[in-house]
PDB file of C-alpha atoms in Angstrom:
ATOM      1  CA  MET A   1      55.199 -61.880   8.541  1.00 49.00           C
ATOM      2  CA  GLN A   2      53.235 -58.541   8.155  1.00 48.00           C
ATOM      3  CA  LYS A   3      51.224 -59.971   5.926  1.00 50.00           C
ATOM      4  CA  ALA A   4      49.712 -62.611   7.675  1.00 48.00           C
ATOM      5  CA  LEU A   5      49.145 -60.312  10.601  1.00 42.00           C
ATOM      6  CA  LEU A   6      46.630 -58.677   8.273  1.00 41.00           C
ATOM      7  CA  PRO A   7      43.829 -60.475   7.572  1.00 44.00           C
ATOM      8  CA  ILE A   8      44.453 -61.331  11.424  1.00 44.00           C
ATOM      9  CA  ALA A   9      44.171 -57.692  12.726  1.00 41.00           C
ATOM     10  CA  LEU A  10      41.440 -56.540  10.391  1.00 38.00           C
ATOM     11  CA  LEU A  11      39.480 -59.385  11.891  1.00 39.00           C
ATOM     12  CA  LEU A  12      40.211 -57.848  15.620  1.00 39.00           C
ATOM     13  CA  MET A  13      38.722 -54.126  14.016  1.00 44.00           C
ATOM     14  CA  LEU A  14      35.926 -55.746  13.099  1.00 42.00           C
ATOM     15  CA  ALA A  15      34.619 -57.535  16.118  1.00 43.00           C
ATOM     16  CA  ALA A  16      35.527 -55.032  18.270  1.00 43.00           C
ATOM     17  CA  PRO A  17      32.311 -53.055  17.664  1.00 44.00           C
ATOM     18  CA  ALA A  18      30.171 -56.392  17.869  1.00 40.00           C
ATOM     19  CA  THR A  19      31.606 -57.000  21.581  1.00 40.00           C
ATOM     20  CA  VAL A  20      30.498 -53.426  22.502  1.00 38.00           C
ATOM     21  CA  SER A  21      26.612 -54.087  21.136  1.00 40.00           C
ATOM     22  CA  ALA A  22      26.094 -57.293  22.486  1.00 39.00           C
ATOM     23  CA  ARG A  23      27.236 -55.535  25.895  1.00 44.00           C
ATOM     24  CA  GLU A  24      24.994 -52.678  25.425  1.00 46.00           C
ATOM     25  CA  LEU A  25      22.602 -54.516  24.804  1.00 37.00           C
ATOM     26  CA  GLN A  26      23.260 -57.269  27.811  1.00 43.00           C
ATOM     27  CA  ALA A  27      22.769 -54.009  29.695  1.00 48.00           C
ATOM     28  CA  VAL A  28      19.489 -53.062  28.767  1.00 52.00           C
ATOM     29  CA  LYS A  29      15.899 -53.067  30.527  1.00 60.00           C
ATOM     30  CA  PRO A  30      13.545 -55.182  29.776  1.00 63.00           C
ATOM     31  CA  PRO A  31      10.518 -51.976  29.104  1.00 76.00           C
ATOM     32  CA  GLN A  32       8.566 -51.617  31.740  1.00 90.00           C
ATOM     33  CA  PHE A  33       4.599 -53.220  31.649  1.00 94.00           C
ATOM     34  CA  ALA A  34       3.194 -51.407  34.665  1.00 96.00           C
ATOM     35  CA  ALA A  35       4.422 -48.295  36.669  1.00 96.00           C
ATOM     36  CA  SER A  36       3.454 -50.633  39.410  1.00 97.00           C
ATOM     37  CA  LEU A  37       2.266 -54.508  40.032  1.00 97.00           C
ATOM     38  CA  TYR A  38      -1.016 -52.985  41.201  1.00 98.00           C
ATOM     39  CA  ASP A  39      -0.703 -51.258  37.873  1.00 97.00           C
ATOM     40  CA  ALA A  40       0.143 -54.782  35.890  1.00 96.00           C
ATOM     41  CA  LEU A  41      -3.316 -56.508  37.351  1.00 96.00           C
ATOM     42  CA  VAL A  42      -5.311 -53.692  36.231  1.00 96.00           C
ATOM     43  CA  ILE A  43      -3.685 -53.612  32.672  1.00 96.00           C
ATOM     44  CA  ALA A  44      -3.684 -57.517  32.599  1.00 94.00           C
ATOM     45  CA  ARG A  45      -7.135 -57.533  33.163  1.00 94.00           C
ATOM     46  CA  PHE A  46      -7.069 -60.469  36.222  1.00 94.00           C
ATOM     47  CA  ASP A  47      -9.836 -59.159  38.082  1.00 94.00           C
ATOM     48  CA  SER A  48     -10.443 -62.235  40.220  1.00 90.00           C
ATOM     49  CA  PHE A  49      -6.349 -61.732  41.590  1.00 93.00           C
ATOM     50  CA  ARG A  50      -6.982 -57.527  42.150  1.00 95.00           C
ATOM     51  CA  ALA A  51     -10.750 -58.166  43.521  1.00 92.00           C
ATOM     52  CA  LEU A  52      -8.246 -60.652  46.488  1.00 91.00           C
ATOM     53  CA  VAL A  53      -5.214 -57.880  46.298  1.00 95.00           C
ATOM     54  CA  ASP A  54      -8.277 -55.385  46.979  1.00 95.00           C
ATOM     55  CA  ALA A  55      -9.744 -57.025  50.151  1.00 90.00           C
ATOM     56  CA  ALA A  56      -6.907 -58.495  51.470  1.00 92.00           C
ATOM     57  CA  GLY A  57      -6.132 -54.269  51.924  1.00 95.00           C
ATOM     58  CA  LEU A  58      -2.502 -54.604  50.256  1.00 96.00           C
ATOM     59  CA  LYS A  59      -3.725 -52.164  46.956  1.00 98.00           C
ATOM     60  CA  ALA A  60      -1.547 -49.399  48.425  1.00 98.00           C
ATOM     61  CA  TYR A  61       1.488 -51.814  49.240  1.00 97.00           C
ATOM     62  CA  LEU A  62       1.440 -53.304  45.023  1.00 98.00           C
ATOM     63  CA  SER A  63       0.847 -50.106  44.029  1.00 98.00           C
ATOM     64  CA  ASN A  64       4.396 -48.515  45.045  1.00 97.00           C
ATOM     65  CA  PRO A  65       6.325 -48.282  42.083  1.00 97.00           C
ATOM     66  CA  LYS A  66       9.516 -48.463  44.079  1.00 97.00           C
ATOM     67  CA  LEU A  67       8.947 -52.256  45.391  1.00 97.00           C
ATOM     68  CA  GLN A  68      11.456 -54.573  44.847  1.00 97.00           C
ATOM     69  CA  ALA A  69       9.705 -57.809  44.500  1.00 97.00           C
ATOM     70  CA  THR A  70       8.153 -60.135  42.301  1.00 96.00           C
ATOM     71  CA  LEU A  71       4.263 -60.925  42.570  1.00 97.00           C
ATOM     72  CA  LEU A  72       2.666 -64.510  41.171  1.00 96.00           C
ATOM     73  CA  ALA A  73      -0.148 -63.791  39.659  1.00 94.00           C
ATOM     74  CA  PRO A  74      -2.540 -66.308  38.946  1.00 92.00           C
ATOM     75  CA  ASP A  75      -4.545 -66.225  36.183  1.00 88.00           C
ATOM     76  CA  GLU A  76      -8.121 -65.441  35.544  1.00 86.00           C
ATOM     77  CA  GLY A  77      -8.885 -69.471  34.830  1.00 83.00           C
ATOM     78  CA  ALA A  78      -7.066 -70.566  37.993  1.00 83.00           C
ATOM     79  CA  PHE A  79      -9.814 -68.707  40.414  1.00 72.00           C
ATOM     80  CA  ALA A  80     -12.834 -70.706  38.689  1.00 64.00           C
ATOM     81  CA  THR A  81     -14.060 -72.721  41.982  1.00 55.00           C
ATOM     82  CA  LEU A  82     -11.706 -71.428  44.798  1.00 63.00           C
ATOM     83  CA  PHE A  83     -11.552 -69.061  47.995  1.00 57.00           C
ATOM     84  CA  ALA A  84     -15.466 -68.180  47.217  1.00 56.00           C
ATOM     85  CA  ASP A  85     -15.986 -67.344  50.948  1.00 57.00           C
ATOM     86  CA  CYS A  86     -12.825 -66.593  52.021  1.00 68.00           C
ATOM     87  CA  SER A  87     -12.723 -65.067  55.072  1.00 76.00           C
ATOM     88  CA  LYS A  88     -10.490 -61.245  55.082  1.00 78.00           C
ATOM     89  CA  ALA A  89      -7.922 -62.691  56.551  1.00 83.00           C
ATOM     90  CA  GLY A  90      -7.328 -65.567  54.501  1.00 84.00           C
ATOM     91  CA  VAL A  91      -8.337 -63.390  51.295  1.00 85.00           C
ATOM     92  CA  SER A  92      -4.981 -62.144  53.234  1.00 89.00           C
ATOM     93  CA  ALA A  93      -2.844 -64.131  54.018  1.00 90.00           C
ATOM     94  CA  LEU A  94      -2.999 -65.451  50.216  1.00 90.00           C
ATOM     95  CA  VAL A  95      -2.427 -62.605  48.552  1.00 93.00           C
ATOM     96  CA  GLN A  96       0.736 -62.420  50.756  1.00 95.00           C
ATOM     97  CA  TYR A  97       1.482 -65.632  49.744  1.00 94.00           C
ATOM     98  CA  HIS A  98       2.039 -64.732  46.413  1.00 95.00           C
ATOM     99  CA  ILE A  99       4.232 -61.700  47.568  1.00 97.00           C
ATOM    100  CA  MET A 100       8.552 -62.684  47.174  1.00 97.00           C
ATOM    101  CA  THR A 101      10.079 -59.867  48.566  1.00 97.00           C
ATOM    102  CA  GLN A 102      12.628 -59.326  46.422  1.00 96.00           C
ATOM    103  CA  PRO A 103      12.639 -59.123  42.948  1.00 94.00           C
ATOM    104  CA  VAL A 104      13.087 -62.781  41.208  1.00 95.00           C
ATOM    105  CA  ARG A 105      13.860 -63.361  37.474  1.00 94.00           C
ATOM    106  CA  VAL A 106      12.533 -66.014  35.876  1.00 93.00           C
ATOM    107  CA  ALA A 107      15.944 -67.531  34.341  1.00 91.00           C
ATOM    108  CA  LEU A 108      17.769 -70.982  34.561  1.00 88.00           C
ATOM    109  CA  ASP A 109      19.947 -69.913  37.399  1.00 88.00           C
ATOM    110  CA  ALA A 110      19.790 -70.312  41.393  1.00 87.00           C
ATOM    111  CA  ASN A 111      16.742 -69.410  41.557  1.00 87.00           C
ATOM    112  CA  TRP A 112      15.560 -72.019  40.120  1.00 91.00           C
ATOM    113  CA  PRO A 113      17.068 -75.022  40.486  1.00 92.00           C
ATOM    114  CA  THR A 114      16.645 -78.312  38.894  1.00 90.00           C
ATOM    115  CA  PRO A 115      15.769 -81.738  40.819  1.00 88.00           C
ATOM    116  CA  PRO A 116      17.998 -83.530  42.962  1.00 87.00           C
ATOM    117  CA  GLN A 117      18.590 -80.192  44.312  1.00 89.00           C
ATOM    118  CA  PRO A 118      16.412 -79.114  47.003  1.00 89.00           C
ATOM    119  CA  PHE A 119      13.701 -76.444  46.619  1.00 93.00           C
ATOM    120  CA  ARG A 120      14.930 -72.653  46.918  1.00 94.00           C
ATOM    121  CA  GLN A 121      12.914 -71.059  49.008  1.00 95.00           C
ATOM    122  CA  ILE A 122      12.287 -67.215  49.127  1.00 96.00           C
ATOM    123  CA  PRO A 123      10.833 -65.535  51.452  1.00 96.00           C
ATOM    124  CA  THR A 124       7.309 -63.905  50.806  1.00 96.00           C
ATOM    125  CA  ALA A 125       5.003 -61.270  52.777  1.00 96.00           C
ATOM    126  CA  SER A 126       3.301 -64.193  54.555  1.00 93.00           C
ATOM    127  CA  PRO A 127       5.309 -65.923  57.168  1.00 93.00           C
ATOM    128  CA  THR A 128       5.067 -68.809  54.981  1.00 92.00           C
ATOM    129  CA  LYS A 129       8.771 -68.876  51.759  1.00 94.00           C
ATOM    130  CA  MET A 130       7.207 -69.651  48.599  1.00 95.00           C
ATOM    131  CA  LYS A 131       9.496 -72.982  47.036  1.00 95.00           C
ATOM    132  CA  LEU A 132      11.133 -72.149  43.364  1.00 96.00           C
ATOM    133  CA  ARG A 133      12.606 -75.144  41.173  1.00 95.00           C
ATOM    134  CA  PHE A 134      12.849 -75.811  37.289  1.00 94.00           C
ATOM    135  CA  PHE A 135      11.019 -79.285  37.027  1.00 91.00           C
ATOM    136  CA  GLU A 136       9.775 -80.955  33.458  1.00 90.00           C
ATOM    137  CA  ASN A 137      10.647 -78.014  31.310  1.00 92.00           C
ATOM    138  CA  ARG A 138       9.261 -75.647  33.524  1.00 94.00           C
ATOM    139  CA  TRP A 139       9.137 -73.335  36.235  1.00 94.00           C
ATOM    140  CA  GLU A 140       7.574 -74.640  38.935  1.00 95.00           C
ATOM    141  CA  ALA A 141       6.185 -72.342  42.396  1.00 96.00           C
ATOM    142  CA  HIS A 142       5.757 -74.904  44.945  1.00 92.00           C
ATOM    143  CA  GLY A 143       3.381 -74.656  47.864  1.00 88.00           C
ATOM    144  CA  THR A 144       1.455 -77.004  50.666  1.00 82.00           C
ATOM    145  CA  GLY A 145      -1.275 -77.400  49.754  1.00 84.00           C
ATOM    146  CA  ARG A 146      -1.273 -76.182  45.208  1.00 88.00           C
ATOM    147  CA  ASP A 147       1.423 -76.011  43.165  1.00 93.00           C
ATOM    148  CA  ALA A 148       1.637 -73.641  39.839  1.00 94.00           C
ATOM    149  CA  PHE A 149       3.807 -73.158  37.104  1.00 95.00           C
ATOM    150  CA  VAL A 150       4.583 -70.297  34.449  1.00 96.00           C
ATOM    151  CA  ARG A 151       2.540 -69.495  31.762  1.00 94.00           C
ATOM    152  CA  PRO A 152       4.751 -69.703  28.993  1.00 92.00           C
ATOM    153  CA  GLY A 153       5.562 -66.013  27.558  1.00 92.00           C
ATOM    154  CA  GLY A 154       4.557 -64.983  31.098  1.00 93.00           C
ATOM    155  CA  ALA A 155       7.465 -64.033  32.815  1.00 94.00           C
ATOM    156  CA  ASN A 156       9.479 -60.929  33.741  1.00 94.00           C
ATOM    157  CA  PHE A 157       7.368 -58.199  33.496  1.00 95.00           C
ATOM    158  CA  ALA A 158       8.767 -55.083  35.122  1.00 96.00           C
ATOM    159  CA  CYS A 159       5.830 -52.948  37.096  1.00 97.00           C
ATOM    160  CA  GLY A 160       8.054 -50.503  38.337  1.00 96.00           C
ATOM    161  CA  ALA A 161      10.924 -51.552  40.555  1.00 96.00           C
ATOM    162  CA  GLY A 162       9.018 -54.927  40.888  1.00 96.00           C
ATOM    163  CA  LEU A 163       8.250 -58.268  38.698  1.00 96.00           C
ATOM    164  CA  LEU A 164       5.427 -60.230  37.607  1.00 96.00           C
ATOM    165  CA  HIS A 165       4.846 -63.847  36.662  1.00 95.00           C
ATOM    166  CA  VAL A 166       1.753 -65.066  35.174  1.00 96.00           C
ATOM    167  CA  MET A 167       1.430 -68.645  37.241  1.00 95.00           C
ATOM    168  CA  ASP A 168      -1.470 -71.203  36.285  1.00 93.00           C
ATOM    169  CA  ASN A 169      -3.138 -71.972  39.686  1.00 91.00           C
ATOM    170  CA  VAL A 170      -3.153 -69.997  42.928  1.00 90.00           C
ATOM    171  CA  ILE A 171      -1.137 -71.045  45.340  1.00 92.00           C
ATOM    172  CA  THR A 172      -1.979 -71.888  48.197  1.00 88.00           C
ATOM    173  CA  PHE A 173      -0.010 -72.369  51.288  1.00 83.00           C
ATOM    174  CA  LYS A 174      -2.165 -75.220  53.104  1.00 79.00           C
ATOM    175  CA  PRO A 175      -2.897 -78.707  52.440  1.00 67.00           C
TER     176      PRO A 175
END
């Protein structure tokens, strides 16, 4: 009987350090990409979106390293023909719509439901909520006018207390 218990005890002793290591790894925070969401726009060279942030007067807001928010930043290709003559109020509303007022990780969880479940609606810095879902194997931010998908490899960049996701389009809340 004791001989049968010896291999089990040995196996448990060997598995215990691996379990602790896995827990420790899960507790590790992702490395910081930038000190703030605004710094991330500079580092990633999202000059068009950064220019909109500046024009909207939101540089100081996004420069706060303690801001707990998620920024959906359209990449440079998304600005090819959009918003050539947009007013300052229009620019401000557009940028505020891209700022979710809480950190939202890109993950297969309740923040990104799959159809036929309804969209998850997250408050933004504008009066309009952002609608999120996991659709056709991609993470989608659904606007009233234009939708966008998170770019592959463009998710969960830690920026101070916030997150940045790189989007393939400018999300609009007006048709």
